[in-house]
Tab-separated table of C-alpha atoms in Angstrom:
chain	number	residue	atom	x	y	z
A	1	MET	CA	9.273	-5.274	21.580
A	2	ALA	CA	11.669	-7.076	19.259
A	3	LYS	CA	11.788	-6.306	15.580
A	4	GLN	CA	11.365	-9.286	13.264
A	5	THR	CA	12.181	-9.214	9.551
A	6	PHE	CA	10.666	-11.478	6.910
A	7	GLY	CA	11.629	-12.288	3.352
A	8	THR	CA	14.627	-11.320	1.264
A	9	SER	CA	15.333	-8.836	-1.489
A	10	HIS	CA	18.111	-8.123	-3.960
A	11	VAL	CA	18.279	-4.602	-2.493
A	12	PRO	CA	18.942	-3.717	1.181
A	13	LEU	CA	15.410	-3.948	2.600
A	14	SER	CA	13.118	-6.455	4.223
A	15	PRO	CA	9.827	-7.080	2.425
A	16	ALA	CA	8.051	-7.240	5.802
A	17	VAL	CA	8.985	-6.072	9.278
A	18	ARG	CA	6.962	-6.840	12.390
A	19	ALA	CA	7.281	-4.487	15.342
A	20	GLY	CA	4.930	-5.724	18.034
A	21	ASP	CA	1.418	-5.822	16.644
A	22	PHE	CA	2.280	-3.754	13.556
A	23	VAL	CA	3.547	-5.140	10.262
A	24	PHE	CA	5.251	-2.789	7.820
A	25	ILE	CA	5.395	-3.809	4.167
A	26	SER	CA	8.103	-2.260	2.003
A	27	GLY	CA	6.977	-0.663	-1.248
A	28	GLN	CA	5.976	-3.446	-3.606
A	29	VAL	CA	6.472	-3.218	-7.357
A	30	PRO	CA	4.991	-5.281	-10.213
A	31	VAL	CA	7.548	-8.082	-10.192
A	32	GLY	CA	6.222	-11.556	-10.790
A	33	PRO	CA	7.359	-14.764	-9.092
A	34	ASP	CA	9.986	-15.206	-11.830
A	35	GLY	CA	11.592	-11.869	-10.896
A	36	ALA	CA	10.562	-10.136	-14.114
A	37	LEU	CA	8.544	-6.931	-14.303
A	38	VAL	CA	4.930	-7.561	-15.265
A	39	GLY	CA	3.695	-5.675	-18.301
A	40	GLY	CA	0.190	-5.156	-19.604
A	41	GLY	CA	-0.672	-1.730	-18.257
A	42	VAL	CA	-1.721	-0.216	-14.974
A	43	ALA	CA	-4.410	-2.785	-14.111
A	44	ALA	CA	-2.062	-5.744	-14.626
A	45	GLU	CA	0.690	-4.009	-12.655
A	46	ALA	CA	-1.713	-3.154	-9.818
A	47	GLU	CA	-2.877	-6.779	-9.613
A	48	GLN	CA	0.728	-7.980	-9.294
A	49	VAL	CA	1.671	-5.284	-6.784
A	50	LEU	CA	-1.290	-6.127	-4.549
A	51	ALA	CA	-0.504	-9.850	-4.851
A	52	ASN	CA	3.018	-9.012	-3.687
A	53	VAL	CA	1.647	-6.975	-0.766
A	54	LYS	CA	-0.481	-9.982	0.229
A	55	THR	CA	2.489	-12.338	0.003
A	56	ALA	CA	4.673	-10.047	2.128
A	57	LEU	CA	1.916	-9.725	4.744
A	58	GLU	CA	1.560	-13.494	4.940
A	59	LEU	CA	5.301	-13.845	5.651
A	60	ALA	CA	4.690	-11.916	8.886
A	61	GLY	CA	1.449	-13.688	9.800
A	62	ALA	CA	-0.917	-10.963	8.585
A	63	GLY	CA	-3.467	-10.614	5.802
A	64	MET	CA	-5.023	-7.963	3.604
A	65	GLU	CA	-7.854	-7.596	6.135
A	66	ASP	CA	-5.279	-6.393	8.690
A	67	VAL	CA	-4.039	-3.472	6.571
A	68	VAL	CA	-4.779	-0.123	8.214
A	69	LYS	CA	-2.826	2.239	5.908
A	70	THR	CA	-1.397	2.191	2.411
A	71	THR	CA	0.577	4.606	0.313
A	72	VAL	CA	0.288	4.397	-3.462
A	73	TRP	CA	2.718	6.067	-5.829
A	74	LEU	CA	1.518	6.459	-9.409
A	75	ARG	CA	3.766	7.453	-12.280
A	76	ASP	CA	0.825	9.277	-13.873
A	77	ALA	CA	-2.214	10.686	-12.066
A	78	ALA	CA	-4.268	9.832	-15.162
A	79	ASP	CA	-3.911	6.163	-14.113
A	80	PHE	CA	-5.758	6.735	-10.826
A	81	ALA	CA	-9.186	5.406	-11.900
A	82	GLU	CA	-7.735	2.214	-13.376
A	83	MET	CA	-5.553	1.572	-10.311
A	84	ASN	CA	-8.439	2.415	-7.989
A	85	ALA	CA	-10.720	-0.167	-9.627
A	86	VAL	CA	-8.180	-2.929	-8.972
A	87	TYR	CA	-7.433	-1.633	-5.469
A	88	ALA	CA	-11.159	-1.615	-4.619
A	89	ARG	CA	-11.433	-5.337	-5.433
A	90	HIS	CA	-8.572	-6.157	-3.052
A	91	PHE	CA	-9.997	-4.003	-0.237
A	92	ALA	CA	-13.725	-4.520	-0.850
A	93	THR	CA	-14.835	-4.071	2.777
A	94	ASN	CA	-13.430	-1.803	5.463
A	95	PRO	CA	-10.677	-0.402	3.227
A	96	PRO	CA	-7.582	1.008	4.902
A	97	ALA	CA	-6.658	4.661	5.076
A	98	ARG	CA	-4.746	5.578	1.921
A	99	THR	CA	-2.537	8.259	0.469
A	100	THR	CA	-2.063	8.352	-3.301
A	101	VAL	CA	0.486	10.572	-4.994
A	102	GLU	CA	1.930	11.081	-8.436
A	103	SER	CA	5.665	10.527	-8.420
A	104	ARG	CA	8.626	9.603	-10.542
A	105	LEU	CA	9.458	5.989	-9.668
A	106	MET	CA	12.838	4.270	-9.442
A	107	VAL	CA	12.271	1.970	-12.439
A	108	ASP	CA	9.954	2.043	-15.452
A	109	ILE	CA	6.756	0.961	-13.694
A	110	ALA	CA	3.311	2.501	-13.296
A	111	LEU	CA	2.944	2.186	-9.512
A	112	GLU	CA	4.329	1.100	-6.163
A	113	ILE	CA	2.368	0.366	-2.972
A	114	GLU	CA	3.482	0.080	0.663
A	115	ALA	CA	1.274	-1.010	3.535
A	116	ILE	CA	0.992	-1.004	7.310
A	117	ALA	CA	-1.034	-3.696	9.043
A	118	TYR	CA	-2.227	-4.078	12.617
A	119	CYS	CA	-2.196	-7.741	13.539
A	120	PRO	CA	-1.847	-8.688	17.214
A	121	GLN	CA	0.561	-11.558	17.709
A	122	GLN	CA	-0.917	-14.835	18.873
A	123	ASP	CA	0.672	-16.232	22.011
């Protein structure tokens, strides 16, 4: 099984890596298409992060419906309900397994999300 990488980043990581039928999405942060951090609170940041997860999945030929596991890091556990409401809209049916933790993040953001998808390759 050959590893394939997709996308680029200004830091040493690949936004998406396919290993066989699994796609691993690096932790996504609330950075918009212009490269700037999105403001507006937890809900706005969660929307951008999940849009970035979707974009990274698509690079590797997968979609949100293929996600089997996510990990969410929140700066503040008090933001859980607001993040969860946004998350629930993006995974409305058959949501993936999820771990959510409170953690200090690398930059001044409210959350980061990584994902693992199962998406058999088409021959």
